[in-house]
Coordinates of C-alpha atoms in Angstrom, one line a residue:
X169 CA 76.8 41.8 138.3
X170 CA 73.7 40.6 140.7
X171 CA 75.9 42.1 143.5
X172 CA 76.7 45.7 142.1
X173 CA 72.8 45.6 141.1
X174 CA 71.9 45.3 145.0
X175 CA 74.8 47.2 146.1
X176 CA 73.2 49.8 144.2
X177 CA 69.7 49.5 145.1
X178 CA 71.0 49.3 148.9
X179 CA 72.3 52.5 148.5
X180 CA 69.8 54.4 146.6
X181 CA 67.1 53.1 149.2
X182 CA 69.2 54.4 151.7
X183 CA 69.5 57.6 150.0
X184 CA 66.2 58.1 148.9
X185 CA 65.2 57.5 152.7
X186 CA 67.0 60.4 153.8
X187 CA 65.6 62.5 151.1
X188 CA 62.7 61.4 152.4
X189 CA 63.4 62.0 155.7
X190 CA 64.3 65.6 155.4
X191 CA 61.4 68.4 157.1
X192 CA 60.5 71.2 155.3
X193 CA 62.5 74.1 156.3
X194 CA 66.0 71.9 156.6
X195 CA 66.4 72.0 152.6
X196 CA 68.4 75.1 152.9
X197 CA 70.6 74.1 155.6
X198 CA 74.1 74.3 155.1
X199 CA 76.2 70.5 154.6
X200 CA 79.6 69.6 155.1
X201 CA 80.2 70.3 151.2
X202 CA 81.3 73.9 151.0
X203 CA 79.1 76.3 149.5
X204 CA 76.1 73.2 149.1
X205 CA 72.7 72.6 150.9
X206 CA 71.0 69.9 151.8
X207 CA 69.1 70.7 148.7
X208 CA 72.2 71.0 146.7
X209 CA 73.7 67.4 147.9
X210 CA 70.6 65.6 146.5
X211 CA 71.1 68.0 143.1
X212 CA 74.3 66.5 142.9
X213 CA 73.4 62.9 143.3
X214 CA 71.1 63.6 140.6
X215 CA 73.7 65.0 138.6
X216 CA 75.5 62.3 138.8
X217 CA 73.1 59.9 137.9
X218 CA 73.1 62.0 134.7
X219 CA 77.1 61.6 134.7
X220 CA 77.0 57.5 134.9
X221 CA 74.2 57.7 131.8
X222 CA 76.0 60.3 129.2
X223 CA 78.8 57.9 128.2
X224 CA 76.4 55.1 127.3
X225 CA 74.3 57.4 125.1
X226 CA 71.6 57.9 127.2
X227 CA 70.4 61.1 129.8
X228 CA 67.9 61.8 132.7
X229 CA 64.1 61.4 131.9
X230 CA 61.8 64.3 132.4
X231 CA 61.8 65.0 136.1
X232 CA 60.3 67.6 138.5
X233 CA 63.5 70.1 139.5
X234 CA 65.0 69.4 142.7
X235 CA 64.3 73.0 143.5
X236 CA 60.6 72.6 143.6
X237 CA 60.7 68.4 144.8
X238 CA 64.1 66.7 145.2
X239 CA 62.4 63.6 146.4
X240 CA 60.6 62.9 143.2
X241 CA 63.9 64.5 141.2
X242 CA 65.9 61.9 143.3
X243 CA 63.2 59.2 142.3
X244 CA 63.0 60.2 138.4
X245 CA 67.2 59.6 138.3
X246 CA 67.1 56.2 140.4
X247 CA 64.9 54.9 138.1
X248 CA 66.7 55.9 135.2
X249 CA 70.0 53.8 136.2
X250 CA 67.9 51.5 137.5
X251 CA 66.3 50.3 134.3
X252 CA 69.8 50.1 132.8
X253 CA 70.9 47.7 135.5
X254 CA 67.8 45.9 134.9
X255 CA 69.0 44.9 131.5
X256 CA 72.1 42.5 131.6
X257 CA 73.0 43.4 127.8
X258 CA 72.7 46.8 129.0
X259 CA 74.8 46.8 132.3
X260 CA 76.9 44.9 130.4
X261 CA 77.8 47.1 127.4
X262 CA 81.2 49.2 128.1
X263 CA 82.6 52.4 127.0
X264 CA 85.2 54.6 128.0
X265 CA 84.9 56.9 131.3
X266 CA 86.9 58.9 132.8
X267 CA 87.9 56.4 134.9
X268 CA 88.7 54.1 132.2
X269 CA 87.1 51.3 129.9
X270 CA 84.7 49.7 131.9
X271 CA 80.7 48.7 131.8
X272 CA 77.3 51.0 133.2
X273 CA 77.4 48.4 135.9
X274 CA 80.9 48.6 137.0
X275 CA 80.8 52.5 136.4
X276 CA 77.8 53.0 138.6
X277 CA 79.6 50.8 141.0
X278 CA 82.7 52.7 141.0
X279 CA 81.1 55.8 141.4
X280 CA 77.4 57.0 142.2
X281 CA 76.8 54.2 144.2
X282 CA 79.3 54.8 147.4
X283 CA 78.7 58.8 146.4
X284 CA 75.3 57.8 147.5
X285 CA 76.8 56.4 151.0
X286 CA 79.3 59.6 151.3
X287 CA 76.4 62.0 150.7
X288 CA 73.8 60.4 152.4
X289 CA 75.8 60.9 155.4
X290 CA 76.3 64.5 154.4
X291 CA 72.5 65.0 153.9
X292 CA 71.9 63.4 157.7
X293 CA 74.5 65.9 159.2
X294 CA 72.7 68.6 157.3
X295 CA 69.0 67.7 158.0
X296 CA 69.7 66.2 161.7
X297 CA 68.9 62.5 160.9
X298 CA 70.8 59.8 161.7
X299 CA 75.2 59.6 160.7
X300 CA 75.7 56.0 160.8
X301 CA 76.7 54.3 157.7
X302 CA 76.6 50.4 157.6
X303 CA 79.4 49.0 158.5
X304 CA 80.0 46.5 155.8
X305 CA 79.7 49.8 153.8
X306 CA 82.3 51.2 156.1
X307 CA 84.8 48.3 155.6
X308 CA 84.5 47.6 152.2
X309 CA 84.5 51.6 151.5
X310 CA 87.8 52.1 153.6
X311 CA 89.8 48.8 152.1
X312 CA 88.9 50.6 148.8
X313 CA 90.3 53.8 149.8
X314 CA 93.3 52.7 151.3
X315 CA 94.4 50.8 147.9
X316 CA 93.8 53.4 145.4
X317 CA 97.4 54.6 144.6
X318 CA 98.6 57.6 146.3
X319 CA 99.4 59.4 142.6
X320 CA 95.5 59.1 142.2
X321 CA 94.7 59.9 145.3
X322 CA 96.6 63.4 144.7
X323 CA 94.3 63.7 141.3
X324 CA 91.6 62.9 143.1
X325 CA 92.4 65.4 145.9
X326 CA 93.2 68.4 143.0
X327 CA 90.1 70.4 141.6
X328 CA 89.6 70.8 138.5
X329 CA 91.3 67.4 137.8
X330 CA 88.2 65.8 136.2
X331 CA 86.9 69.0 134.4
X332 CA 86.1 72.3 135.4
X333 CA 84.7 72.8 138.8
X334 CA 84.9 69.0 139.7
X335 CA 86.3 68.3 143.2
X336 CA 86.2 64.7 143.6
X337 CA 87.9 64.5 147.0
X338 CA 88.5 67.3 149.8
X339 CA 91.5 67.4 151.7
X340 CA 91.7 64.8 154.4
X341 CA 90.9 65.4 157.9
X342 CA 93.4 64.5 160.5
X343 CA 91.9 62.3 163.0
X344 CA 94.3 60.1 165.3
X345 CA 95.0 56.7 164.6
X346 CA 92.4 54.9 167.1
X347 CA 89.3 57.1 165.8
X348 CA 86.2 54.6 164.8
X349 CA 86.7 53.0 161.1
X350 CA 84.0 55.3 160.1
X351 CA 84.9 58.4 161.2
X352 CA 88.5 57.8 159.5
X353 CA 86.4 56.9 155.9
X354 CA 84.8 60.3 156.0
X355 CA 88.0 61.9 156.7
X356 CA 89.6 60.4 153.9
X357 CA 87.1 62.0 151.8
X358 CA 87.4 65.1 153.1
X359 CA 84.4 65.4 156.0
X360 CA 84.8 66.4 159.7
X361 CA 83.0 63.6 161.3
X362 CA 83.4 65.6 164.9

């Protein structure tokens, strides 16, 4: 559990330091998600922090919109999960998600955290900070990928899959064999890395 807590908060920190990071006048640049800005990437890390509360009966707090402040949006939704993790009974409890039966810690875990890592990256590309993802993130990301069964992979790959409008996974990028570890992770999920 301790290490999904600080998994988590290494990635939100990350995160929130690219929100952060971002100069006024970037917010509506175009990302490597079709159709999304850099304002709409953090909407959707906020969205899904809303996502990883609803099946354990809870929701967002009051927050400014990310339209008018997507820092202190950003900030309002880490906090939220945040003081779930906090509670051991809490992170403990489980309830069925979409991707099964499984507890708020391992469901975080499983999915906003390294959505934090794949976005962030598309937020730096968007905003012109800097691409690199750490590379234990890399590693650990990539043997994860590469052992998710490739009938899941294909429902992961299909929109609309998860509900209406949900694309989990864009097609993947061909890159040759030799291209650097991370640069093959974003392809997987569906991000030109050149």
């Amino acid at each position: 559990m301790d290490e999904i807590v600080e998994r988590y908060r290494a990635h939100a920190g990350a995160f929130e330091r690219k929100v952060a990071g971002v100069v006024p006048g970037r917010w509506d640049a175009s990302s490597p998600c079709p159709l999304w800005t850099a304002r709409d990437v953090v909407g959707h890390v906020v969205d899904m922090h809303g996502v990883m509360l609803r099946p354990f009966g809870r929701g967002l707090s009051p927050a400014p919109p990310v339209k008018e402040d997507p820092l202190g949006a950003f900030r309002a939704a880490r906090a939220d999960v945040e003081a779930v993790l906090a509670d051991p009974a809490r992170a403990a409890a489980a309830v069925e998600t979409p991707g099964g039966r499984m507890t708020f810690a391992e469901h975080v875990d499983q999915v906003v955290s390294d959505d934090m890592v794949i976005h962030g990256w598309d937020l730096a590309r968007a905003t012109g900070q800097d691409e690199t993802i750490d590379p234990a993130d890399v590693e650990r990301m990539w043997a994860d990928a590469r052992s998710i069964p490739a009938d899941l992979v294909e429902r992961l790959r299909t929109p609309g899959a998860f509900g209406p409008g949900v694309e989990i996974l864009g097609p993947e990028v061909p890159l040759p064999p030799d291209a650097p570890l991370q640069h093959r992770l974003l392809a997987f999920f569906g991000r030109d890395p050149r």
